[in-house]
Coordinates of C-alpha atoms in Angstrom, one line a residue:
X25 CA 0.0 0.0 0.0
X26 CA 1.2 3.5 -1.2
X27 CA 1.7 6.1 1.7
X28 CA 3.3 9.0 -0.5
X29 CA 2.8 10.2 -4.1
X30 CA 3.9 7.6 -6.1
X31 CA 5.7 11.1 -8.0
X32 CA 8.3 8.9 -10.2
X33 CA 5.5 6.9 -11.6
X34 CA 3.0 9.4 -12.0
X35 CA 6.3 10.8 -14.4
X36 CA 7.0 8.6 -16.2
X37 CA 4.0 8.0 -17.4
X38 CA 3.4 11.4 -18.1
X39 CA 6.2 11.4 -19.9
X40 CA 5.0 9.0 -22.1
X41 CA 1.7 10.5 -22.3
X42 CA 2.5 14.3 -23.0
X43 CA -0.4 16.5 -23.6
X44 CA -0.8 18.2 -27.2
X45 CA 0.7 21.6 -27.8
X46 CA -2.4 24.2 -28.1
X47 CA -4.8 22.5 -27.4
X48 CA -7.3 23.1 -24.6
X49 CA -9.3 20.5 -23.1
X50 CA -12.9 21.5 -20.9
X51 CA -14.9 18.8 -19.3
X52 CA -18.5 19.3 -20.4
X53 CA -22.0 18.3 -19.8
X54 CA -20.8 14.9 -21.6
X55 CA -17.2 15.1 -20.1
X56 CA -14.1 15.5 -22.2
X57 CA -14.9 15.0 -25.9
X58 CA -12.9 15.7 -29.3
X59 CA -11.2 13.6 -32.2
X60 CA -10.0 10.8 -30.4
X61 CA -6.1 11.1 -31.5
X62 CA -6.1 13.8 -29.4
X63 CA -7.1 12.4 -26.1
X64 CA -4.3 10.3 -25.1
X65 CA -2.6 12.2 -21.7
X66 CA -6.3 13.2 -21.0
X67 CA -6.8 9.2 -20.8
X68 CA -3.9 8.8 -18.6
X69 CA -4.8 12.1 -16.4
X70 CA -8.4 10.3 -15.9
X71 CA -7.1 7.6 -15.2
X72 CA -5.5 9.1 -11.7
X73 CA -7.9 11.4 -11.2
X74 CA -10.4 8.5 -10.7
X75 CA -7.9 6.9 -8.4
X76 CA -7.9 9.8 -6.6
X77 CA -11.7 10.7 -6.6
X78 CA -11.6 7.0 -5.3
X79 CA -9.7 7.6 -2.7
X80 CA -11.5 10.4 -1.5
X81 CA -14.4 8.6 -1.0
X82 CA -12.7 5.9 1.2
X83 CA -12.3 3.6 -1.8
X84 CA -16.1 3.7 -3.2
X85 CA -15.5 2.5 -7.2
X86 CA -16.0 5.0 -9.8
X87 CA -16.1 4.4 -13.0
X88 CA -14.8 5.6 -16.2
X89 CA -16.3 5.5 -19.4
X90 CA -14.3 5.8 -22.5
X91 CA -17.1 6.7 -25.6
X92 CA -18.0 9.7 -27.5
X93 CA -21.9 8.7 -27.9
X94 CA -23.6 9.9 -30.6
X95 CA -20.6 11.6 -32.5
X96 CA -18.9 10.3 -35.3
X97 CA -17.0 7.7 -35.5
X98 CA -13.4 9.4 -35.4
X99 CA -14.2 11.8 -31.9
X100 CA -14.0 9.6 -28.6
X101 CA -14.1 11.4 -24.8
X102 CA -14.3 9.9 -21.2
X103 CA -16.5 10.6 -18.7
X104 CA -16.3 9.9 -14.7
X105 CA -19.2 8.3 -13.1
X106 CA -20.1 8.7 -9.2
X107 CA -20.5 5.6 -7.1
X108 CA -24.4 5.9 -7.3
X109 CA -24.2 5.6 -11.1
X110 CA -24.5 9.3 -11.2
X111 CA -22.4 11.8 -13.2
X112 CA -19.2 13.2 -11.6
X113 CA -19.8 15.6 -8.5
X114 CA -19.5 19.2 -10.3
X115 CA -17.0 20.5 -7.9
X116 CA -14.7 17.7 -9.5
X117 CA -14.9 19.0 -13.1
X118 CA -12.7 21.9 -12.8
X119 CA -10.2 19.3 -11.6
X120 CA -10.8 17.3 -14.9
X121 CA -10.3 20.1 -16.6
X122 CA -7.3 21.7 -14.4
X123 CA -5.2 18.2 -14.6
X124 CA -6.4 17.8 -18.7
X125 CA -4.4 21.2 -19.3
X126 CA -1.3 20.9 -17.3
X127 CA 1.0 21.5 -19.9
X128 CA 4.3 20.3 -18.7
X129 CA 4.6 17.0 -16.3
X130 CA 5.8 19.5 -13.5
X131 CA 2.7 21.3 -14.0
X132 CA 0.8 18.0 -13.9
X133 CA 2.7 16.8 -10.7
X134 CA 2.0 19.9 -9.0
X135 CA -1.9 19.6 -9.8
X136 CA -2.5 16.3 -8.6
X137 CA -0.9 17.4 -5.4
X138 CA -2.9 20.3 -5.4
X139 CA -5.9 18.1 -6.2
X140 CA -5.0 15.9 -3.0
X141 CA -4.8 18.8 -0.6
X142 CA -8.1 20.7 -1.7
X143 CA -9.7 17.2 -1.5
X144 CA -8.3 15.9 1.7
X145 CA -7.5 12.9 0.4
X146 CA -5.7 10.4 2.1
X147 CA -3.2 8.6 -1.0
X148 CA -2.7 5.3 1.5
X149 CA -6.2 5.0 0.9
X150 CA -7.1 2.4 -1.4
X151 CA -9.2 3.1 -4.8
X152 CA -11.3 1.2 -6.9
X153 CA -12.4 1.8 -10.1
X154 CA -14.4 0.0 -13.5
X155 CA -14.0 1.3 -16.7
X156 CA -15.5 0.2 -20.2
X157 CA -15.5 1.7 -23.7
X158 CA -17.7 1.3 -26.7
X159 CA -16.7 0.1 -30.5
X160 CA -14.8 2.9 -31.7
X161 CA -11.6 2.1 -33.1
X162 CA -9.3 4.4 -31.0
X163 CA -11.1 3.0 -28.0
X164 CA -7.8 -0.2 -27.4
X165 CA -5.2 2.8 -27.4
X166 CA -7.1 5.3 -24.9
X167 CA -8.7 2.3 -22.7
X168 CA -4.5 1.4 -22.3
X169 CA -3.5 5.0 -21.9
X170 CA -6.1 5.0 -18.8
X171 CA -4.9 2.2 -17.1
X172 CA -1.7 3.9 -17.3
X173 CA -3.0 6.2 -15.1
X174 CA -5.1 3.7 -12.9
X175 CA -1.8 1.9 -12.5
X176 CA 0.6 5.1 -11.4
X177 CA -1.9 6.1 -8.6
X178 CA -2.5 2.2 -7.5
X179 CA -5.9 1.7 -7.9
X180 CA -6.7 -1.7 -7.0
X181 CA -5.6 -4.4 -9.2
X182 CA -5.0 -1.8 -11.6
X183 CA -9.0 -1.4 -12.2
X184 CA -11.6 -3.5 -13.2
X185 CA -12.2 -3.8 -17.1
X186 CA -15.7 -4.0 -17.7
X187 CA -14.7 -4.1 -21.7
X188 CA -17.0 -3.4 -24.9
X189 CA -19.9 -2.4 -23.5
X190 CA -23.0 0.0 -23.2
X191 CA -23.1 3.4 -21.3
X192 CA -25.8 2.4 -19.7
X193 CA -24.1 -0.9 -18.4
X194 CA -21.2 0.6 -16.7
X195 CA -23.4 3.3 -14.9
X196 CA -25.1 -0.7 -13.7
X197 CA -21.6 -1.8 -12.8
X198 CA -20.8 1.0 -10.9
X199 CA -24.3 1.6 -8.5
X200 CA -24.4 -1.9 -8.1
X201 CA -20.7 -3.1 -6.9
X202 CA -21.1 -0.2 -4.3
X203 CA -24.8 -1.2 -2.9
X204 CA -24.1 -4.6 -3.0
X205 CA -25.1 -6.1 0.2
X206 CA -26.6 -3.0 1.3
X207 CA -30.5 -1.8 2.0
X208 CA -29.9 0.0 -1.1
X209 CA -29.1 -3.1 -3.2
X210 CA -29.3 -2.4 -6.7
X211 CA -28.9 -5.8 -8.4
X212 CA -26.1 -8.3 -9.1
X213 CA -22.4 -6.2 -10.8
X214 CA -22.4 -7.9 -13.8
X215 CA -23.5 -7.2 -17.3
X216 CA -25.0 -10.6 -17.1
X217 CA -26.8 -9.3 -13.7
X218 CA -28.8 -6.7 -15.6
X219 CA -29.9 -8.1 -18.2
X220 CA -31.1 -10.8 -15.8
X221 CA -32.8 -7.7 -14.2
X222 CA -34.5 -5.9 -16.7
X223 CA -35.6 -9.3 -18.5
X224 CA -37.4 -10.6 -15.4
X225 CA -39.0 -7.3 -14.5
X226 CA -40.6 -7.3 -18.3
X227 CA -41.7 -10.6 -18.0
X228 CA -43.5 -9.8 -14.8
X229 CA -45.0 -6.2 -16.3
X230 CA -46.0 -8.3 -19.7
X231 CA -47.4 -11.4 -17.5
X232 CA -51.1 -11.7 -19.0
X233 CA -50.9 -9.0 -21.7
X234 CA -51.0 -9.6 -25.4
X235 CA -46.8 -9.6 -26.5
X236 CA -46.0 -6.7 -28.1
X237 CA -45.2 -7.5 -32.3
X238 CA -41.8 -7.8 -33.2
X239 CA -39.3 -4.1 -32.9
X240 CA -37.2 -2.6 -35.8
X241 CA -34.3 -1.6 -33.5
X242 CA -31.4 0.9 -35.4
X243 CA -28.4 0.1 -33.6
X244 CA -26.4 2.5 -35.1
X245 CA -23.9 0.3 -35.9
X246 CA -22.8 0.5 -32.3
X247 CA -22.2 -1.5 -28.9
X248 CA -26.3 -1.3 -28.8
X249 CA -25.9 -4.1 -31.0
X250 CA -24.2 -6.2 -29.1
X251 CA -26.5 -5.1 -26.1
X252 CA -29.5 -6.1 -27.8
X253 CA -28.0 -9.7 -29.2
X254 CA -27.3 -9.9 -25.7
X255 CA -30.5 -9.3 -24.0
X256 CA -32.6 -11.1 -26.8
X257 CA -31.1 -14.3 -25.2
X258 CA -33.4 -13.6 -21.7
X259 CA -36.6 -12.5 -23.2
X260 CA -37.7 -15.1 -25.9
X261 CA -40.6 -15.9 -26.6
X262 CA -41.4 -12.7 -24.7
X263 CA -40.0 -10.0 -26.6
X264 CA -38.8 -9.9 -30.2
X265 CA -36.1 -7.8 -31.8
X266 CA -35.3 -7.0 -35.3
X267 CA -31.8 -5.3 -35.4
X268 CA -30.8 -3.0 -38.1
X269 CA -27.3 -0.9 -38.6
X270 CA -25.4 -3.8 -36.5
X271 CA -22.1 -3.5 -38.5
X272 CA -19.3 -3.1 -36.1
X273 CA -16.6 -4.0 -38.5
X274 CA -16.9 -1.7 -41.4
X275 CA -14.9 1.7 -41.1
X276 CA -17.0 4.6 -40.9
X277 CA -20.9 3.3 -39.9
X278 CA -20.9 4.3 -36.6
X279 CA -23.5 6.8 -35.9
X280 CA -24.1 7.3 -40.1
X281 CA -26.9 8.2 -41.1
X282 CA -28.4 5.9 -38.3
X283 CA -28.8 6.4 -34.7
X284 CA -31.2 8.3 -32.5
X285 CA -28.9 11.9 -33.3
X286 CA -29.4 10.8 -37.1
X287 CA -33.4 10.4 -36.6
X288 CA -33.8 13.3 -34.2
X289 CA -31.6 15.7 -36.4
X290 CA -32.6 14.9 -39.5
X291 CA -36.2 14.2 -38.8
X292 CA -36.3 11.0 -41.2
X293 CA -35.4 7.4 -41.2
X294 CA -32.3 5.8 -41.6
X295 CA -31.2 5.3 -45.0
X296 CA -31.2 1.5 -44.2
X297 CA -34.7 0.9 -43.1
X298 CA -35.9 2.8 -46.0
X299 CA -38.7 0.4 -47.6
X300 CA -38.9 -1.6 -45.0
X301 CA -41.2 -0.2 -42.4
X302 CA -44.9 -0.6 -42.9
X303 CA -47.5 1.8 -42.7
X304 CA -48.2 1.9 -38.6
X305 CA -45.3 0.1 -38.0
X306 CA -43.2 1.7 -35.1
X307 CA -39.3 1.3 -34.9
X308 CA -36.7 2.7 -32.2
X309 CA -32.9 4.2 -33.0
X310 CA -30.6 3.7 -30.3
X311 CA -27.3 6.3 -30.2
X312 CA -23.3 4.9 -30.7
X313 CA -23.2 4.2 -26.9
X314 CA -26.9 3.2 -26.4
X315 CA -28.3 5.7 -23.7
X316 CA -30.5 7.4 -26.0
X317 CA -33.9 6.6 -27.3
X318 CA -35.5 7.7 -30.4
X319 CA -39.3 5.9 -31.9
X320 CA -40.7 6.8 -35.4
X321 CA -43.1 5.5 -37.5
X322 CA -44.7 5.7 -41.1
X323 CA -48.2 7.8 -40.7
X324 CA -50.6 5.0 -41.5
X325 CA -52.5 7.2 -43.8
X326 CA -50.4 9.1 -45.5
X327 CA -46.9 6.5 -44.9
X328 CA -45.5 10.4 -43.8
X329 CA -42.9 10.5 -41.1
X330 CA -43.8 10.7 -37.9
X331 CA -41.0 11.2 -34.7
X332 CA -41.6 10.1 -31.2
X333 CA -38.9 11.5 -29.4
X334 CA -37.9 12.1 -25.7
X335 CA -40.9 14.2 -24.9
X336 CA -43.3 12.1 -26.5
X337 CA -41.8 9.4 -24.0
X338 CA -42.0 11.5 -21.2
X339 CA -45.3 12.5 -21.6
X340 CA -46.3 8.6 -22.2
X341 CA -44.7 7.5 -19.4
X342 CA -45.5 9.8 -17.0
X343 CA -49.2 9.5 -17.5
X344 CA -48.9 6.1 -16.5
X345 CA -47.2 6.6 -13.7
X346 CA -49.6 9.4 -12.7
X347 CA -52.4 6.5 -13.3
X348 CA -50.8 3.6 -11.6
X349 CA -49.9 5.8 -8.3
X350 CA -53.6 7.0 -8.0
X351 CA -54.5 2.9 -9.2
X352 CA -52.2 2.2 -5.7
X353 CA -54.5 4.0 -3.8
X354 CA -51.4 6.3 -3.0
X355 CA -51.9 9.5 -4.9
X356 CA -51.0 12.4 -2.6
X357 CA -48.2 10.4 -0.7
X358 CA -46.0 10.3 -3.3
X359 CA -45.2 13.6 -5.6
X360 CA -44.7 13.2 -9.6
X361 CA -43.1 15.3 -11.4
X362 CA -41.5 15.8 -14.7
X363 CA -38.0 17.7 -15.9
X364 CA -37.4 19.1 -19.0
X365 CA -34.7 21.7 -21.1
X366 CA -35.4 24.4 -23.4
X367 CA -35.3 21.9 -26.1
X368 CA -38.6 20.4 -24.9
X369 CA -41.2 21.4 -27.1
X370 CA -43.4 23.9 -26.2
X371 CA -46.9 21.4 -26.8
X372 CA -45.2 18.8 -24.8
X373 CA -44.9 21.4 -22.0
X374 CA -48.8 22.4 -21.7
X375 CA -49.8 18.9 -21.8
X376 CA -47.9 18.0 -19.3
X377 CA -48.5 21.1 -17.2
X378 CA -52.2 20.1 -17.1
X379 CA -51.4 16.7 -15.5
X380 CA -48.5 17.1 -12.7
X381 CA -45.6 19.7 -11.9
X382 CA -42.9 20.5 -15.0
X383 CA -39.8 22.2 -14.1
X384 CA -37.0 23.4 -17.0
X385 CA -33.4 22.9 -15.9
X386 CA -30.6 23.5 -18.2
X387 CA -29.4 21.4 -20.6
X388 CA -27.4 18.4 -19.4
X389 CA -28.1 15.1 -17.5
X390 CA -26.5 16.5 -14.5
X391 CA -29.2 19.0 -14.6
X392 CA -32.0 16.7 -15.0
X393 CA -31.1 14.3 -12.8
X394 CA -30.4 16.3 -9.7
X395 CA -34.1 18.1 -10.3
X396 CA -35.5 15.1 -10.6
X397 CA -34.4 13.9 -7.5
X398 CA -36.3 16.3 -6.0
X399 CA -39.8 14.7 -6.5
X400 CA -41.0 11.0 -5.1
X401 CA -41.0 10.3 -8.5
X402 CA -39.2 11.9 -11.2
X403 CA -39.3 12.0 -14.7
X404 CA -36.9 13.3 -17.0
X405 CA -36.3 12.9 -20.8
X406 CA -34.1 15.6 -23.1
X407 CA -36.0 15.9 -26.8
X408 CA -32.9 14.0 -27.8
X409 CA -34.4 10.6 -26.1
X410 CA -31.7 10.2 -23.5
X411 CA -33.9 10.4 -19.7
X412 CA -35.2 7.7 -16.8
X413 CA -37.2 7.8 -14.1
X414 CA -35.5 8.4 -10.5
X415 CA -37.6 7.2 -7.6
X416 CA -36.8 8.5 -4.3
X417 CA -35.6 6.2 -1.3
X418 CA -39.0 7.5 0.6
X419 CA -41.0 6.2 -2.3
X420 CA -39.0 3.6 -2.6
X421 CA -39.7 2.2 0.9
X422 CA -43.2 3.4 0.9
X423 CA -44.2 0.9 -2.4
X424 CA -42.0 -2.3 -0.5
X425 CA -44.2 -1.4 2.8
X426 CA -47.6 -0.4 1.4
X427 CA -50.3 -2.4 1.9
X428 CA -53.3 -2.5 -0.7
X429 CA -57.1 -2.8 0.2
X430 CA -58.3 -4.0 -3.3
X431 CA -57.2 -6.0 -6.4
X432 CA -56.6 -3.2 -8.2
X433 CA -54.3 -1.3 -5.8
X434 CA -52.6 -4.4 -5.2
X435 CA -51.4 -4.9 -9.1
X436 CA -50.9 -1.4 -9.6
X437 CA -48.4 -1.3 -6.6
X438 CA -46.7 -4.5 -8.0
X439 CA -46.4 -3.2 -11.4
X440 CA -44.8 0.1 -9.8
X441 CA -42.4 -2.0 -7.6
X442 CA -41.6 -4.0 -11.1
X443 CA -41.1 -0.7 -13.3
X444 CA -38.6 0.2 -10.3
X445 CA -36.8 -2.5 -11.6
X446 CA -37.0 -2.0 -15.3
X447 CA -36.3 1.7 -15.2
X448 CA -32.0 2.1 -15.1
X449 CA -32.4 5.0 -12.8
X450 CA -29.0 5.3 -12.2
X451 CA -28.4 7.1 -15.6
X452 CA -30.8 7.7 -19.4
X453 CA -30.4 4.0 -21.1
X454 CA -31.7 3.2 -24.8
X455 CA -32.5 -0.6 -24.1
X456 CA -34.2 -0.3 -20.5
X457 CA -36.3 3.1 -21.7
X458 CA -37.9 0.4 -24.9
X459 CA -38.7 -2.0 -22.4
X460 CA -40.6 0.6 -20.6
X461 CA -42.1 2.5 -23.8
X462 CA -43.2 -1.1 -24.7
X463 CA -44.5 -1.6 -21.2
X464 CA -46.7 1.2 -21.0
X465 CA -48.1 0.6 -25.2
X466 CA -49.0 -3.2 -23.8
X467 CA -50.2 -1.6 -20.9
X468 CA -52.4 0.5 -22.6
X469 CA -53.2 -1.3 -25.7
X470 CA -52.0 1.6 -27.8
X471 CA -50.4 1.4 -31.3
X472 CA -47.6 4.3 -32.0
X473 CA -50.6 6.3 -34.0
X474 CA -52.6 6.8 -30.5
X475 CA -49.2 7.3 -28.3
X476 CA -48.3 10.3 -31.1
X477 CA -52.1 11.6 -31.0
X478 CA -51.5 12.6 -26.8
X479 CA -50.5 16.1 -28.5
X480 CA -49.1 17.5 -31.6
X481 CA -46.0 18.7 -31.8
X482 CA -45.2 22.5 -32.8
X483 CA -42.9 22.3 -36.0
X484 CA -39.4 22.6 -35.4
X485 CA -35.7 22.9 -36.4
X486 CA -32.0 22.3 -34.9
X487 CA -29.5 23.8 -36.3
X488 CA -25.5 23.9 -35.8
X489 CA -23.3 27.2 -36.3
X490 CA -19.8 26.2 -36.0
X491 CA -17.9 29.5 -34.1
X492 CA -14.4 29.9 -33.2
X493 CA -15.1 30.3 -29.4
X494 CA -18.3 28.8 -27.7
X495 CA -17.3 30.3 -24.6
X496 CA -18.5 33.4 -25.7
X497 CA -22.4 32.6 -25.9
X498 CA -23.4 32.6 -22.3
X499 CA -26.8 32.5 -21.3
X500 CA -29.8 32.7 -18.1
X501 CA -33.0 31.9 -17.7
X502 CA -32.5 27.8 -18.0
X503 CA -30.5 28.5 -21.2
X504 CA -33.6 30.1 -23.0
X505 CA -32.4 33.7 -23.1
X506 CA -28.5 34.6 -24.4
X507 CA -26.7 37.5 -21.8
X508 CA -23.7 37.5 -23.7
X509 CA -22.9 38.4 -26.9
X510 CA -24.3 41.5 -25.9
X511 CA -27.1 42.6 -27.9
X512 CA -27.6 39.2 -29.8
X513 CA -30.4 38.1 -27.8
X514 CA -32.7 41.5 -28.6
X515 CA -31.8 40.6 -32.5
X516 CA -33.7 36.8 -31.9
X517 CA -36.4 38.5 -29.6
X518 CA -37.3 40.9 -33.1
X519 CA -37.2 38.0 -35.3
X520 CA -39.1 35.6 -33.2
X521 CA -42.1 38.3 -33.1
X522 CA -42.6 37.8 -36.6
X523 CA -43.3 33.9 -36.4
X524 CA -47.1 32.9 -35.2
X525 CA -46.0 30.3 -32.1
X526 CA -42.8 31.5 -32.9
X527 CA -39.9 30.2 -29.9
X528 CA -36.1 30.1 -30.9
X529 CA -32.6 30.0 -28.5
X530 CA -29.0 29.8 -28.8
X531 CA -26.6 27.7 -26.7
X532 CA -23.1 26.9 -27.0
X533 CA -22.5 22.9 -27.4
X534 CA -21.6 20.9 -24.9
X535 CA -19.4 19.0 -27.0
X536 CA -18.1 20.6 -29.4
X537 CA -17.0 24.7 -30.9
X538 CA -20.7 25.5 -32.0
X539 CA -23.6 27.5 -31.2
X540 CA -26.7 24.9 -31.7
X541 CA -29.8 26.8 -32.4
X542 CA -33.9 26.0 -31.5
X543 CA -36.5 27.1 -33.1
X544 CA -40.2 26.6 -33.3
X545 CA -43.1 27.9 -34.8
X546 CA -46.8 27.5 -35.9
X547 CA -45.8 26.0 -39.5
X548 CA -43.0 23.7 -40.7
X549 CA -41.9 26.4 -43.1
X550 CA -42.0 29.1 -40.8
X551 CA -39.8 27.2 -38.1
X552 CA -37.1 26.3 -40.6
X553 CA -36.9 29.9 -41.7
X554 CA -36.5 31.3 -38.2
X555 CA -33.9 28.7 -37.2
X556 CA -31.6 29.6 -40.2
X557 CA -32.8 33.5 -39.7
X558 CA -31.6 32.9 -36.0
X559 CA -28.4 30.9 -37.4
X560 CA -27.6 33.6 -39.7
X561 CA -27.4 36.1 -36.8
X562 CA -25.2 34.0 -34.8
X563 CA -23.3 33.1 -38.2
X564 CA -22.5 36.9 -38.6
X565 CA -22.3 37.6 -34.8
X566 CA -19.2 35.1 -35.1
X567 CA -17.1 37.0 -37.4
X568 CA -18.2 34.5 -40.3
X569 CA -17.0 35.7 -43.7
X570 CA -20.3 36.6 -45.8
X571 CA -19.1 35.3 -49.1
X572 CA -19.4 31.7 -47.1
X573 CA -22.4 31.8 -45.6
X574 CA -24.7 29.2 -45.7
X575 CA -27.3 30.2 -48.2
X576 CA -30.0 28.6 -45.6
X577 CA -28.8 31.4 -43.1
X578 CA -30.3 34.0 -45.7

């Protein structure tokens, strides 16, 4: 056991993992994310500063996951995951971010120890750590860099490698090893363990209901594939998958025209399931690391497009929890409530206003999920289809202890206890969030027609301005109103009063040097036009040379 700064190691593998001249790395809502030849001494720095956020938890496990989601194949990134399977405590980003940028291995020496004092942290203690990574082909190099670092700051048996495996699974992995024999038990740390978990929870919530036809699932040529091979093996005869984009070998697929960013973005299906979806027939689009959730379906009148995304699921799924609480016989003891971002659009919002509490956070799972643990049970889904369900220890205890007076209280609090076990509350997951979708659609007998029919949505339009410095778009309000660049904001307040139901705002990515911009208004035409109006102003606002703008932004 170490009882000083292992400082020679920590060198030389510093040394060997020297940080890029000019380039500057910022851990975002989605942690550190850019091509993935760039990210090597970021690896190794993650590496100990996981050993060390390890440590100064008295040797809880975090986890580290090496993916880049829903971006093209060529980016990667890594993330740090808290022991409950939640994102890493804020306070610890700026020490991502101050160990990322230490641009000599002095500098980086002097950080970590600076690291260890502001944190208290004990470096006898021991540290414990699990780490996976998805498909992507730099994923070998950057998963060895970090165990570089894992090794220098002696985590435990140099860290547990989870391998190839879904977002969603490590979050499992990392909740579970540290509630394992506790009240708080989440399930058995294995990947086997939850699909074990989630499969016998379906079973249970599809027990004596028709079985839901057979799902088109777009894997995005991605680890979902592997997830849902995988997990097909626990439910048959239960539940049926047809996998599309499953190509993990061929350069280039992942996240190609396919995926939930593909279907969300673009508004259309895959190139690959063209001509093979029937009219009424619904499908799903997982993202590259499989914590995000997309449905669509051909219109079975007109075989037009038709996009269920992450507020269409929120707004499914919180209905039926509104109805299976009040089924319980324990409406009033247990408060419902639903979180959502600027992104959310604006019908989803009055329907759901008229049924339980909303509140808009800013954008980011950290956001959501802290807000959301505010309620008994809350809901939160981003339009982007990555969300769950968090239940609160007090509701928790209140279902196992409950005792109903009638049949029907006593199968709606079984099916609640069961969706507890479904739901991946530790963190937004693709394959658990179908099962649930598909749940609540048996459940209710509804097709993908009536789910969409709850509301329609207002028209809208995403668009990406790519800008030197992101930085410089800073906003309020929940991200819905831009404070800086001066003056910008009063330019999309005139435009927007032009537009019947018109709604547009500017953030700067999370993930990458771009201003995204939102728009929405009463007609399809009319939203695109404001979004590129809006995108021209920020296009402009940036310095952009006119003789290249976009001749959308016009």
């Amino acid at each position: 056991m170490q009882t000083d700064l292992p400082e020679e190691v920590l060198r030389e593998y510093s040394e060997k993992h020297k940080k890029p001249e000019s380039v500057n790395f910022a851990y975002g809502t989605a942690g550190f994310r850019t091509l993935g030849e760039r990210l090597d001494s970021v690896m190794f720095r993650m590496g100990v500063l996981a050993g060390l956020r390890s440590k100064a938890l008295g040797g809880k496990t975090i986890g580290v996951m090496v993916t880049a989601s829903h971006n093209p194949e060529a980016d990667n990134g890594v993330k740090l995951v808290d022991p409950m399977g939640e994102m890493l405590e804020q306070s610890w980003e700026s020490y991502a971010t101050y160990l990322a940028n230490a641009e000599t291995t002095d500098e980086f020496i002097t950080n970590v120890q600076a690291v260890i004092y502001r944190g208290g942290i004990s470096i006898s203690q021991p540290a414990n750590v699990v780490y996976a990574r998805d498909t992507r082909p730099s994923g070998a190099a950057l998963v060895a860099a970090l165990e570089d670092g894992l090794k220098a700051i002696g985590v435990e048996g140099g860290g547990w490698n989870a391998g190839v495996t879904t977002t969603p699974v490590l979050h499992y992995l990392v909740r579970t090893t540290n509630t394992k024999g506790t009240p708080e038990d989440y399930g058995e740390p294995s990947e086997e363990g939850y699909y074990s978990k989630l499969a016998a929870a379906l079973k249970a919530l599809l027990s004596g209901k028709p079985s839901p036809p057979p799902l088109i699932v777009d894997c995005a040529n991605g680890v979902g594939a592997l997830s849902v091979a995988a997990f097909s093996k626990h439910v048959e005869g239960v539940f049926q998958f047809q996998p599309t984009n499953t190509d993990l070998q061929t350069p280039g697929l992942l996240n190609f025209k396919a995926g939930a960013d593909f279907v969300k973005t673009s508004q259309s299906i895959p190139p690959a399931l063209q001509g093979k979806l029937s009219a009424g027939q619904r499908a799903a689009s997982f993202d590259g690391d499989a914590d995000r959730l997309m449905y669509f379906y051909l219109d079975d009148q007109t075989s037009q497009f038709r996009m269920l995304d992450g507020d269409k699921i929120a707004a499914l799924v919180a209905g039926h929890l509104v109805e299976l609480v009040n089924a319980a016989g324990l409406a009033g003891r247990i408060e419902l409530g639903v979180v959502q971002t600027a992104y959310a659009n604006g019908s989803s919002t009055k329907f759901l206003e008229k049924r339980l509490p909303v509140k808009c956070v800013p954008t980011g799972v950290k956001h959501l999920h802290h807000a959301a643990e505010a309620f008994g049970i809350g809901v939160y889904f981003e339009a982007n289809g990555h969300g769950t369900v968090v239940f609160s220890k007090e509701t928790l205890a209140l279902l196992n202890s409950h005792q109903p007076s009638t049949p029907e209280q006593t199968k709606a609090t079984e099916d609640l206890i069961q969706l507890t076990k479904l739901i991946n509350s530790a963190v937004g997951d693709a394959l658990s969030d179908l099962l649930l979708v598909e749940v609540v659609l048996a459940s209710k007998g509804y097709t993908a027609t009536q789910w969409n029919s709850s509301y329609s949505d207002l028209p809208n339009r995403l668009v990406k301005v790519l800008v030197p410095d992101r930085s410089l778009y800073k906003t309020t309000d929940a991200e819905r109103k831009l404070t800086e660049p001066v003056g910008l904001q009063e330019k999309i307040d005139a435009l927007v009063a032009q537009y019947e139901a018109g709604r547009s705002f500017v953030r700067a990515s999370g993930t990458e040097d771009a201003v995204r911009v939102y728009a929405e208004a009463g007609t399809r035409e009319a939203a695109d036009e404001l979004a590129f109006k809006v995108a021209g102003l920020v296009y402009d606002e940036a310095g952009g040379d006119p003789a290249k703008r976009p001749k959308e932004f016009i």
